[in-house]
Amino acid sequence: MSQFPNQNQFQIKLKKGICNSCGITSFLIEKKFNKELLCPQCFTERIEKTIQKTIIDYKMITPEDKAIVGLSGGKDSITLLYNLNQLSRKNLLKSIQALIIDEGIKDYRAKSIKVAISFCTKYNIPLKVISFKERVGKTLDEINAFFNKKDNRRYTCNYCATIRRRLLNEGAKELNGNVLAVGHNLTDFSETYLMNILYNRLQQIGRQYLFKKESEVIRKNYIKKVKPLVQIPEEEIHLYANIKKLKFYHSHCPYREEDPILRKKVLNFIQEMKNIFPEIEYNLFNSFNKLSKKLYVASQKPDNQKANICQNCGYPSGSAQLCTYCKLVQTLNE
Ligand code: SF4
Ligand SMILES: [Zn+2]
Ligand SMILES: [Zn+2]
């Protein structure tokens, strides 16, 4: 059963028996969360249905949408692209294109891009690659070396996320997309939510409310961003991609190791808790939905609506004159 690697990492038990859904005798996957026993076929169908239900319940994508998928070559974005491509083939989406951001990370990104390109070629999905080098003049490795010489340097992920977020949005606009889909799964989501709680980032939680009505300035600048995998735990996506034999790139970005210790501890905490309380990530997601709604509604008071426009690019810039992206690019070119 090579499609079931490292099953001990999963919140899923494997055993032989009768599938609860279709009744065939097979190797079964037992989801610890609800003790349901499913054969691989029913398990993958369940994942696909969850993705489609998430898209409908949270009004993420409609059949008129031109979707752009942020593709890295990892299991999450490959699973997402595979599923949205299936929807596109059933005319549940107007079109689909993949967008790859090449940060310029030695011995890592070139390999994952190769996997991503071969996936798009196999499924005949158009794709565009945008690089940090071409857009901001430096690769992420060069940006890292640049800030190594400076005091008060931040984690490489901070610089990367600022540029990556902007380039994904710009790339999606250049491709005439109106929805940008990214592969964040339930485990990523739980980690971010818990981090936001621990750092008291309530504004951020309110801004992430899934049914929020964007302001005019946001609508003018940003493509709508959606996360159709947000209700599926990481280990289930891993297993899904393996059962479906989707080729993905396994390694992690080397800069992830630099991550603040708290982030790692939060992730470890979630993984540990999941072993005892398999429902914990779902509880976090439900708690997020309630809290983000309250915070979003509170933030709609007129006093909280003021935001500057970046003097350089026209994107919202909070209380500053320049947005974070323009400030970073300016520093890199000093
Ligand atoms: S782990 Fe950090 S540096 Fe690596 S791609 Fe993600 S955000 Fe960028
Ligand atoms: Zn079955
Ligand atoms: Zn700007």
mmCIF file of C-alpha atoms and ligand atoms in Angstrom:
data_model
loop_
_atom_site.group_PDB
_atom_site.id
_atom_site.type_symbol
_atom_site.label_atom_id
_atom_site.label_comp_id
_atom_site.label_asym_id
_atom_site.label_seq_id
_atom_site.Cartn_x
_atom_site.Cartn_y
_atom_site.Cartn_z
ATOM 1 C CA MET A 1 0.000 0.000 0.000
ATOM 2 C CA SER A 2 2.554 2.546 -1.105
ATOM 3 C CA GLN A 3 -0.114 5.243 -1.298
ATOM 4 C CA PHE A 4 -0.306 5.219 2.503
ATOM 5 C CA PRO A 5 3.117 6.474 3.594
ATOM 6 C CA ASN A 6 3.857 7.305 7.230
ATOM 7 C CA GLN A 7 0.358 6.497 8.359
ATOM 8 C CA ASN A 8 1.381 7.141 11.950
ATOM 9 C CA GLN A 9 1.550 10.827 11.083
ATOM 10 C CA PHE A 10 -2.095 10.770 10.067
ATOM 11 C CA GLN A 11 -5.143 11.259 12.202
ATOM 12 C CA ILE A 12 -6.349 8.292 10.229
ATOM 13 C CA LYS A 13 -6.110 4.574 11.032
ATOM 14 C CA LEU A 14 -5.851 1.955 8.303
ATOM 15 C CA LYS A 15 -7.453 -1.466 8.618
ATOM 16 C CA LYS A 16 -9.114 -4.115 6.439
ATOM 17 C CA GLY A 17 -12.908 -4.384 6.579
ATOM 18 C CA ILE A 18 -16.194 -3.227 5.030
ATOM 19 C CA CYS A 19 -16.557 0.357 3.797
ATOM 20 C CA ASN A 20 -19.289 2.262 5.696
ATOM 21 C CA SER A 21 -20.298 4.037 2.510
ATOM 22 C CA CYS A 22 -20.241 1.548 -0.385
ATOM 23 C CA GLY A 23 -20.056 -1.787 1.493
ATOM 24 C CA ILE A 24 -17.084 -3.291 -0.352
ATOM 25 C CA THR A 25 -14.317 -5.158 1.506
ATOM 26 C CA SER A 26 -11.110 -3.228 1.209
ATOM 27 C CA PHE A 27 -8.287 -1.536 3.065
ATOM 28 C CA LEU A 28 -10.186 1.096 5.001
ATOM 29 C CA ILE A 29 -9.316 4.515 6.250
ATOM 30 C CA GLU A 30 -10.711 5.281 9.667
ATOM 31 C CA LYS A 31 -11.087 8.974 10.329
ATOM 32 C CA LYS A 32 -10.421 9.438 14.019
ATOM 33 C CA PHE A 33 -12.663 12.489 14.026
ATOM 34 C CA ASN A 34 -15.916 10.593 13.444
ATOM 35 C CA LYS A 35 -14.741 6.934 13.441
ATOM 36 C CA GLU A 36 -16.059 6.569 9.892
ATOM 37 C CA LEU A 37 -14.506 3.707 7.887
ATOM 38 C CA LEU A 38 -14.084 4.424 4.175
ATOM 39 C CA CYS A 39 -12.443 2.607 1.283
ATOM 40 C CA PRO A 40 -9.898 4.691 -0.691
ATOM 41 C CA GLN A 41 -12.466 5.402 -3.429
ATOM 42 C CA CYS A 42 -15.098 6.702 -0.972
ATOM 43 C CA PHE A 43 -12.427 8.585 0.986
ATOM 44 C CA THR A 44 -11.307 10.535 -2.093
ATOM 45 C CA GLU A 45 -14.921 11.173 -3.141
ATOM 46 C CA ARG A 46 -15.609 12.524 0.363
ATOM 47 C CA ILE A 47 -12.668 14.936 0.073
ATOM 48 C CA GLU A 48 -13.896 16.133 -3.342
ATOM 49 C CA LYS A 49 -17.414 16.664 -1.998
ATOM 50 C CA THR A 50 -16.048 18.623 0.973
ATOM 51 C CA ILE A 51 -14.158 20.911 -1.417
ATOM 52 C CA GLN A 52 -17.280 21.483 -3.533
ATOM 53 C CA LYS A 53 -19.450 22.052 -0.459
ATOM 54 C CA THR A 54 -16.948 24.558 0.951
ATOM 55 C CA ILE A 55 -16.980 26.437 -2.362
ATOM 56 C CA ILE A 56 -20.797 26.592 -2.335
ATOM 57 C CA ASP A 57 -21.371 27.201 1.408
ATOM 58 C CA TYR A 58 -18.846 30.048 1.548
ATOM 59 C CA LYS A 59 -19.802 31.443 -1.882
ATOM 60 C CA MET A 60 -16.205 31.139 -3.047
ATOM 61 C CA ILE A 61 -16.570 30.481 -6.777
ATOM 62 C CA THR A 62 -19.433 30.600 -9.298
ATOM 63 C CA PRO A 63 -19.690 29.077 -12.817
ATOM 64 C CA GLU A 64 -19.018 32.568 -14.262
ATOM 65 C CA ASP A 65 -15.642 32.882 -12.550
ATOM 66 C CA LYS A 66 -12.239 32.814 -14.172
ATOM 67 C CA ALA A 67 -10.170 31.170 -11.461
ATOM 68 C CA ILE A 68 -6.441 31.559 -11.004
ATOM 69 C CA VAL A 69 -4.787 28.958 -8.777
ATOM 70 C CA GLY A 70 -1.629 29.878 -6.866
ATOM 71 C CA LEU A 71 0.534 26.838 -7.574
ATOM 72 C CA SER A 72 3.694 25.827 -5.714
ATOM 73 C CA GLY A 73 3.937 22.154 -6.671
ATOM 74 C CA GLY A 74 3.250 20.967 -3.104
ATOM 75 C CA LYS A 75 0.397 18.590 -2.163
ATOM 76 C CA ASP A 76 -2.090 21.336 -1.252
ATOM 77 C CA SER A 77 -1.905 23.462 -4.382
ATOM 78 C CA ILE A 78 -1.704 20.380 -6.639
ATOM 79 C CA THR A 79 -4.826 18.919 -4.967
ATOM 80 C CA LEU A 80 -6.608 22.249 -5.309
ATOM 81 C CA LEU A 81 -5.691 22.673 -8.971
ATOM 82 C CA TYR A 82 -6.696 19.083 -9.755
ATOM 83 C CA ASN A 83 -10.120 19.610 -8.162
ATOM 84 C CA LEU A 84 -10.814 23.012 -9.714
ATOM 85 C CA ASN A 85 -9.777 21.639 -13.076
ATOM 86 C CA GLN A 86 -12.368 18.872 -12.653
ATOM 87 C CA LEU A 87 -15.005 21.536 -11.892
ATOM 88 C CA SER A 88 -13.922 23.518 -14.933
ATOM 89 C CA ARG A 89 -14.337 20.416 -17.116
ATOM 90 C CA LYS A 90 -17.902 20.092 -15.803
ATOM 91 C CA ASN A 91 -18.491 23.765 -16.709
ATOM 92 C CA LEU A 92 -18.780 24.725 -13.041
ATOM 93 C CA LEU A 93 -16.077 27.301 -13.696
ATOM 94 C CA LYS A 94 -15.573 29.485 -16.744
ATOM 95 C CA SER A 95 -11.830 28.936 -16.918
ATOM 96 C CA ILE A 96 -8.834 27.938 -14.876
ATOM 97 C CA GLN A 97 -5.189 28.958 -15.042
ATOM 98 C CA ALA A 98 -2.236 28.317 -12.749
ATOM 99 C CA LEU A 99 0.071 31.009 -11.425
ATOM 100 C CA ILE A 100 3.497 30.153 -10.050
ATOM 101 C CA ILE A 101 5.587 32.589 -8.057
ATOM 102 C CA ASP A 102 9.302 31.872 -8.334
ATOM 103 C CA GLU A 103 10.818 33.459 -5.234
ATOM 104 C CA GLY A 104 14.319 32.336 -6.201
ATOM 105 C CA ILE A 105 15.165 29.869 -3.412
ATOM 106 C CA LYS A 106 18.205 27.787 -4.284
ATOM 107 C CA ASP A 107 17.859 23.996 -4.343
ATOM 108 C CA TYR A 108 14.136 24.242 -3.637
ATOM 109 C CA ARG A 109 11.858 26.324 -5.830
ATOM 110 C CA ALA A 110 13.291 25.255 -9.209
ATOM 111 C CA LYS A 111 12.510 21.633 -8.293
ATOM 112 C CA SER A 112 8.958 22.354 -7.145
ATOM 113 C CA ILE A 113 8.316 24.463 -10.264
ATOM 114 C CA LYS A 114 9.428 21.547 -12.422
ATOM 115 C CA VAL A 115 6.814 19.332 -10.727
ATOM 116 C CA ALA A 116 4.162 22.069 -11.081
ATOM 117 C CA ILE A 117 4.895 22.576 -14.788
ATOM 118 C CA SER A 118 4.737 18.875 -15.554
ATOM 119 C CA PHE A 119 1.371 18.683 -13.724
ATOM 120 C CA CYS A 120 -0.031 21.562 -15.813
ATOM 121 C CA THR A 121 1.300 19.992 -19.011
ATOM 122 C CA LYS A 122 -0.302 16.637 -18.158
ATOM 123 C CA TYR A 123 -3.722 18.216 -17.503
ATOM 124 C CA ASN A 124 -3.414 20.842 -20.211
ATOM 125 C CA ILE A 125 -3.787 23.765 -17.796
ATOM 126 C CA PRO A 126 -2.342 27.128 -18.912
ATOM 127 C CA LEU A 127 0.189 28.574 -16.505
ATOM 128 C CA LYS A 128 2.212 31.700 -15.909
ATOM 129 C CA VAL A 129 5.413 32.036 -13.897
ATOM 130 C CA ILE A 130 6.349 35.329 -12.239
ATOM 131 C CA SER A 131 9.679 35.742 -10.474
ATOM 132 C CA PHE A 132 10.827 37.973 -7.619
ATOM 133 C CA LYS A 133 13.952 38.717 -9.673
ATOM 134 C CA GLU A 134 11.996 40.060 -12.620
ATOM 135 C CA ARG A 135 9.506 42.078 -10.487
ATOM 136 C CA VAL A 136 11.570 43.440 -7.575
ATOM 137 C CA GLY A 137 15.121 43.022 -8.910
ATOM 138 C CA LYS A 138 16.288 40.393 -6.417
ATOM 139 C CA THR A 139 15.670 36.723 -5.689
ATOM 140 C CA LEU A 140 14.566 35.813 -2.143
ATOM 141 C CA ASP A 141 18.072 34.437 -1.494
ATOM 142 C CA GLU A 142 19.506 37.834 -2.509
ATOM 143 C CA ILE A 143 16.944 39.656 -0.346
ATOM 144 C CA ASN A 144 17.946 37.437 2.554
ATOM 145 C CA ALA A 145 21.647 38.212 2.010
ATOM 146 C CA PHE A 146 20.808 41.940 1.714
ATOM 147 C CA PHE A 147 19.026 42.020 5.079
ATOM 148 C CA ASN A 148 21.692 39.841 6.729
ATOM 149 C CA LYS A 149 23.963 42.891 6.568
ATOM 150 C CA LYS A 150 21.386 45.109 8.299
ATOM 151 C CA ASP A 151 20.312 45.472 11.916
ATOM 152 C CA ASN A 152 16.746 44.635 12.884
ATOM 153 C CA ARG A 153 16.323 42.106 10.143
ATOM 154 C CA ARG A 154 13.044 40.200 10.139
ATOM 155 C CA TYR A 155 12.390 36.563 9.333
ATOM 156 C CA THR A 156 12.822 35.781 5.630
ATOM 157 C CA CYS A 157 9.197 34.603 5.549
ATOM 158 C CA ASN A 158 8.063 38.168 6.334
ATOM 159 C CA TYR A 159 9.790 39.606 3.254
ATOM 160 C CA CYS A 160 8.722 36.668 1.155
ATOM 161 C CA ALA A 161 5.054 36.852 2.202
ATOM 162 C CA THR A 162 4.817 40.599 1.463
ATOM 163 C CA ILE A 163 6.177 40.213 -2.061
ATOM 164 C CA ARG A 164 4.508 36.903 -2.791
ATOM 165 C CA ARG A 165 1.064 38.191 -1.789
ATOM 166 C CA ARG A 166 1.439 41.203 -4.082
ATOM 167 C CA LEU A 167 2.765 39.216 -7.034
ATOM 168 C CA LEU A 168 0.008 36.618 -6.740
ATOM 169 C CA ASN A 169 -2.559 39.405 -6.872
ATOM 170 C CA GLU A 170 -0.835 41.236 -9.729
ATOM 171 C CA GLY A 171 -0.357 37.996 -11.675
ATOM 172 C CA ALA A 172 -4.025 37.063 -11.219
ATOM 173 C CA LYS A 173 -5.039 40.493 -12.563
ATOM 174 C CA GLU A 174 -2.688 40.150 -15.539
ATOM 175 C CA LEU A 175 -4.350 36.818 -16.334
ATOM 176 C CA ASN A 176 -7.786 38.504 -16.208
ATOM 177 C CA GLY A 177 -8.882 36.272 -13.350
ATOM 178 C CA ASN A 178 -11.550 37.303 -10.907
ATOM 179 C CA VAL A 179 -10.904 34.696 -8.199
ATOM 180 C CA LEU A 180 -7.545 33.711 -6.765
ATOM 181 C CA ALA A 181 -7.628 30.258 -5.140
ATOM 182 C CA VAL A 182 -4.877 29.221 -2.739
ATOM 183 C CA GLY A 183 -4.208 25.872 -1.116
ATOM 184 C CA HIS A 184 -4.460 26.675 2.605
ATOM 185 C CA ASN A 185 -5.732 23.612 4.449
ATOM 186 C CA LEU A 186 -7.497 23.291 7.801
ATOM 187 C CA THR A 187 -4.217 22.706 9.666
ATOM 188 C CA ASP A 188 -2.599 25.867 8.174
ATOM 189 C CA PHE A 189 -5.769 27.724 8.978
ATOM 190 C CA SER A 190 -5.876 26.531 12.626
ATOM 191 C CA GLU A 191 -2.230 27.474 13.106
ATOM 192 C CA THR A 192 -2.756 31.000 11.738
ATOM 193 C CA TYR A 193 -5.930 31.528 13.755
ATOM 194 C CA LEU A 194 -4.298 30.423 16.996
ATOM 195 C CA MET A 195 -1.254 32.614 16.265
ATOM 196 C CA ASN A 196 -3.554 35.594 15.707
ATOM 197 C CA ILE A 197 -5.247 34.923 19.057
ATOM 198 C CA LEU A 198 -1.912 34.583 20.861
ATOM 199 C CA TYR A 199 -0.658 37.855 19.360
ATOM 200 C CA ASN A 200 -3.990 39.594 20.011
ATOM 201 C CA ARG A 201 -4.411 40.368 16.295
ATOM 202 C CA LEU A 202 -8.157 40.822 16.468
ATOM 203 C CA GLN A 203 -8.319 43.213 13.514
ATOM 204 C CA GLN A 204 -6.709 40.588 11.329
ATOM 205 C CA ILE A 205 -9.233 37.961 12.437
ATOM 206 C CA GLY A 206 -12.101 40.347 11.579
ATOM 207 C CA ARG A 207 -10.564 41.054 8.164
ATOM 208 C CA GLN A 208 -10.531 37.340 7.383
ATOM 209 C CA TYR A 209 -14.296 36.893 7.902
ATOM 210 C CA LEU A 210 -15.352 34.616 5.062
ATOM 211 C CA PHE A 211 -18.535 36.516 4.127
ATOM 212 C CA LYS A 212 -17.159 40.040 4.420
ATOM 213 C CA LYS A 213 -18.191 42.686 1.932
ATOM 214 C CA GLU A 214 -15.013 44.283 0.674
ATOM 215 C CA SER A 215 -14.649 48.048 0.572
ATOM 216 C CA GLU A 216 -14.430 49.748 -2.805
ATOM 217 C CA VAL A 217 -10.702 50.380 -2.493
ATOM 218 C CA ILE A 218 -10.049 46.697 -1.727
ATOM 219 C CA ARG A 219 -12.277 45.561 -4.614
ATOM 220 C CA LYS A 220 -10.469 47.945 -6.936
ATOM 221 C CA ASN A 221 -7.039 46.598 -6.021
ATOM 222 C CA TYR A 222 -7.430 42.999 -4.966
ATOM 223 C CA ILE A 223 -8.733 39.912 -6.703
ATOM 224 C CA LYS A 224 -11.072 37.941 -4.433
ATOM 225 C CA LYS A 225 -8.999 35.317 -2.608
ATOM 226 C CA VAL A 226 -10.530 31.942 -1.667
ATOM 227 C CA LYS A 227 -9.356 28.845 0.224
ATOM 228 C CA PRO A 228 -11.434 25.831 -0.876
ATOM 229 C CA LEU A 229 -9.304 23.344 1.172
ATOM 230 C CA VAL A 230 -9.967 25.160 4.423
ATOM 231 C CA GLN A 231 -12.099 22.362 5.866
ATOM 232 C CA ILE A 232 -9.681 19.506 5.162
ATOM 233 C CA PRO A 233 -6.849 18.607 7.566
ATOM 234 C CA GLU A 234 -3.331 18.431 6.141
ATOM 235 C CA GLU A 235 -2.912 14.667 6.593
ATOM 236 C CA GLU A 236 -6.103 13.968 4.622
ATOM 237 C CA ILE A 237 -4.867 16.057 1.690
ATOM 238 C CA HIS A 238 -1.578 14.190 1.809
ATOM 239 C CA LEU A 239 -3.397 10.868 1.730
ATOM 240 C CA TYR A 240 -5.785 12.068 -1.001
ATOM 241 C CA ALA A 241 -2.902 13.161 -3.256
ATOM 242 C CA ASN A 242 -1.194 9.800 -2.728
ATOM 243 C CA ILE A 243 -4.307 7.717 -3.424
ATOM 244 C CA LYS A 244 -5.050 9.781 -6.563
ATOM 245 C CA LYS A 245 -1.388 9.390 -7.573
ATOM 246 C CA LEU A 246 -1.015 13.131 -8.038
ATOM 247 C CA LYS A 247 2.681 13.918 -8.369
ATOM 248 C CA PHE A 248 3.691 16.666 -5.940
ATOM 249 C CA TYR A 249 6.903 18.043 -4.525
ATOM 250 C CA HIS A 250 7.554 16.786 -1.002
ATOM 251 C CA SER A 251 10.254 19.037 0.442
ATOM 252 C CA HIS A 252 9.683 22.086 2.600
ATOM 253 C CA CYS A 253 11.114 25.529 2.001
ATOM 254 C CA PRO A 254 14.465 25.822 3.822
ATOM 255 C CA TYR A 255 13.496 29.236 5.246
ATOM 256 C CA ARG A 256 10.604 27.655 7.122
ATOM 257 C CA GLU A 257 13.146 26.440 9.658
ATOM 258 C CA GLU A 258 13.816 30.072 10.605
ATOM 259 C CA ASP A 259 10.193 30.535 11.600
ATOM 260 C CA PRO A 260 9.583 32.025 15.018
ATOM 261 C CA ILE A 261 9.705 29.379 17.698
ATOM 262 C CA LEU A 262 6.139 30.186 18.738
ATOM 263 C CA ARG A 263 4.755 29.236 15.307
ATOM 264 C CA LYS A 264 6.443 25.846 15.504
ATOM 265 C CA LYS A 265 5.212 25.322 19.040
ATOM 266 C CA VAL A 266 1.676 26.217 17.984
ATOM 267 C CA LEU A 267 1.786 23.724 15.123
ATOM 268 C CA ASN A 268 3.230 21.024 17.394
ATOM 269 C CA PHE A 269 0.534 21.806 19.943
ATOM 270 C CA ILE A 270 -2.209 21.384 17.326
ATOM 271 C CA GLN A 271 -0.692 18.097 16.104
ATOM 272 C CA GLU A 272 -0.386 16.794 19.669
ATOM 273 C CA MET A 273 -3.908 17.834 20.626
ATOM 274 C CA LYS A 274 -5.319 16.246 17.462
ATOM 275 C CA ASN A 275 -4.093 12.875 18.707
ATOM 276 C CA ILE A 276 -6.262 13.199 21.804
ATOM 277 C CA PHE A 277 -9.065 15.434 20.512
ATOM 278 C CA PRO A 278 -9.447 14.848 16.748
ATOM 279 C CA GLU A 279 -12.129 17.537 16.563
ATOM 280 C CA ILE A 280 -9.818 20.351 17.678
ATOM 281 C CA GLU A 281 -9.150 21.847 14.212
ATOM 282 C CA TYR A 282 -12.842 21.821 13.330
ATOM 283 C CA ASN A 283 -13.578 23.556 16.634
ATOM 284 C CA LEU A 284 -11.005 26.212 15.795
ATOM 285 C CA PHE A 285 -12.579 26.730 12.374
ATOM 286 C CA ASN A 286 -16.065 27.093 13.901
ATOM 287 C CA SER A 287 -14.756 29.431 16.579
ATOM 288 C CA PHE A 288 -13.076 31.522 13.860
ATOM 289 C CA ASN A 289 -16.344 31.812 11.920
ATOM 290 C CA LYS A 290 -18.186 33.180 14.957
ATOM 291 C CA LEU A 291 -15.438 35.464 16.250
ATOM 292 C CA SER A 292 -14.447 36.863 12.840
ATOM 293 C CA LYS A 293 -18.089 37.763 12.124
ATOM 294 C CA LYS A 294 -18.401 39.703 15.395
ATOM 295 C CA LEU A 295 -15.077 41.480 14.833
ATOM 296 C CA TYR A 296 -15.921 42.232 11.213
ATOM 297 C CA VAL A 297 -19.310 43.740 12.129
ATOM 298 C CA ALA A 298 -17.638 45.852 14.849
ATOM 299 C CA SER A 299 -15.025 47.091 12.354
ATOM 300 C CA GLN A 300 -17.706 48.433 9.992
ATOM 301 C CA LYS A 301 -18.261 51.569 12.112
ATOM 302 C CA PRO A 302 -17.427 54.673 10.028
ATOM 303 C CA ASP A 303 -14.526 55.606 12.365
ATOM 304 C CA ASN A 304 -12.739 52.410 11.482
ATOM 305 C CA GLN A 305 -13.079 52.826 7.723
ATOM 306 C CA LYS A 306 -10.245 55.271 7.177
ATOM 307 C CA ALA A 307 -7.248 53.888 5.297
ATOM 308 C CA ASN A 308 -4.559 55.700 3.342
ATOM 309 C CA ILE A 309 -3.793 54.935 -0.250
ATOM 310 C CA CYS A 310 -0.170 54.166 -1.066
ATOM 311 C CA GLN A 311 1.390 57.165 -2.839
ATOM 312 C CA ASN A 312 3.354 54.885 -5.078
ATOM 313 C CA CYS A 313 1.055 52.055 -6.159
ATOM 314 C CA GLY A 314 -2.480 53.024 -5.089
ATOM 315 C CA TYR A 315 -3.057 49.952 -2.883
ATOM 316 C CA PRO A 316 -4.431 50.541 0.643
ATOM 317 C CA SER A 317 -1.569 51.402 3.027
ATOM 318 C CA GLY A 318 -3.238 51.484 6.469
ATOM 319 C CA SER A 319 -2.005 54.475 8.442
ATOM 320 C CA ALA A 320 1.240 54.856 6.420
ATOM 321 C CA GLN A 321 1.951 56.836 3.242
ATOM 322 C CA LEU A 322 3.550 53.875 1.494
ATOM 323 C CA CYS A 323 2.242 50.289 1.590
ATOM 324 C CA THR A 324 4.420 47.530 3.087
ATOM 325 C CA TYR A 325 5.283 46.184 -0.361
ATOM 326 C CA CYS A 326 6.473 49.543 -1.747
ATOM 327 C CA LYS A 327 8.448 50.267 1.445
ATOM 328 C CA LEU A 328 10.197 46.923 1.125
ATOM 329 C CA VAL A 329 10.987 47.392 -2.578
ATOM 330 C CA GLN A 330 12.256 50.916 -1.859
ATOM 331 C CA THR A 331 14.607 49.579 0.868
ATOM 332 C CA LEU A 332 15.895 46.874 -1.480
ATOM 333 C CA ASN A 333 16.790 49.514 -4.073
ATOM 334 C CA GLU A 334 18.435 52.021 -1.700
HETATM 335 S S1 SF4 B 1 8.305 29.204 3.912
HETATM 336 FE FE1 SF4 B 1 8.620 31.408 4.078
HETATM 337 S S2 SF4 B 1 10.305 31.873 2.664
HETATM 338 FE FE2 SF4 B 1 9.551 29.839 2.148
HETATM 339 S S3 SF4 B 1 8.057 30.182 0.502
HETATM 340 FE FE3 SF4 B 1 6.898 30.174 2.451
HETATM 341 S S4 SF4 B 1 6.828 32.321 3.092
HETATM 342 FE FE4 SF4 B 1 8.411 32.145 1.511
HETATM 343 ZN ZN ZN B 2 -16.366 2.685 -0.210
HETATM 344 ZN ZN ZN B 3 2.491 50.703 -2.585
#
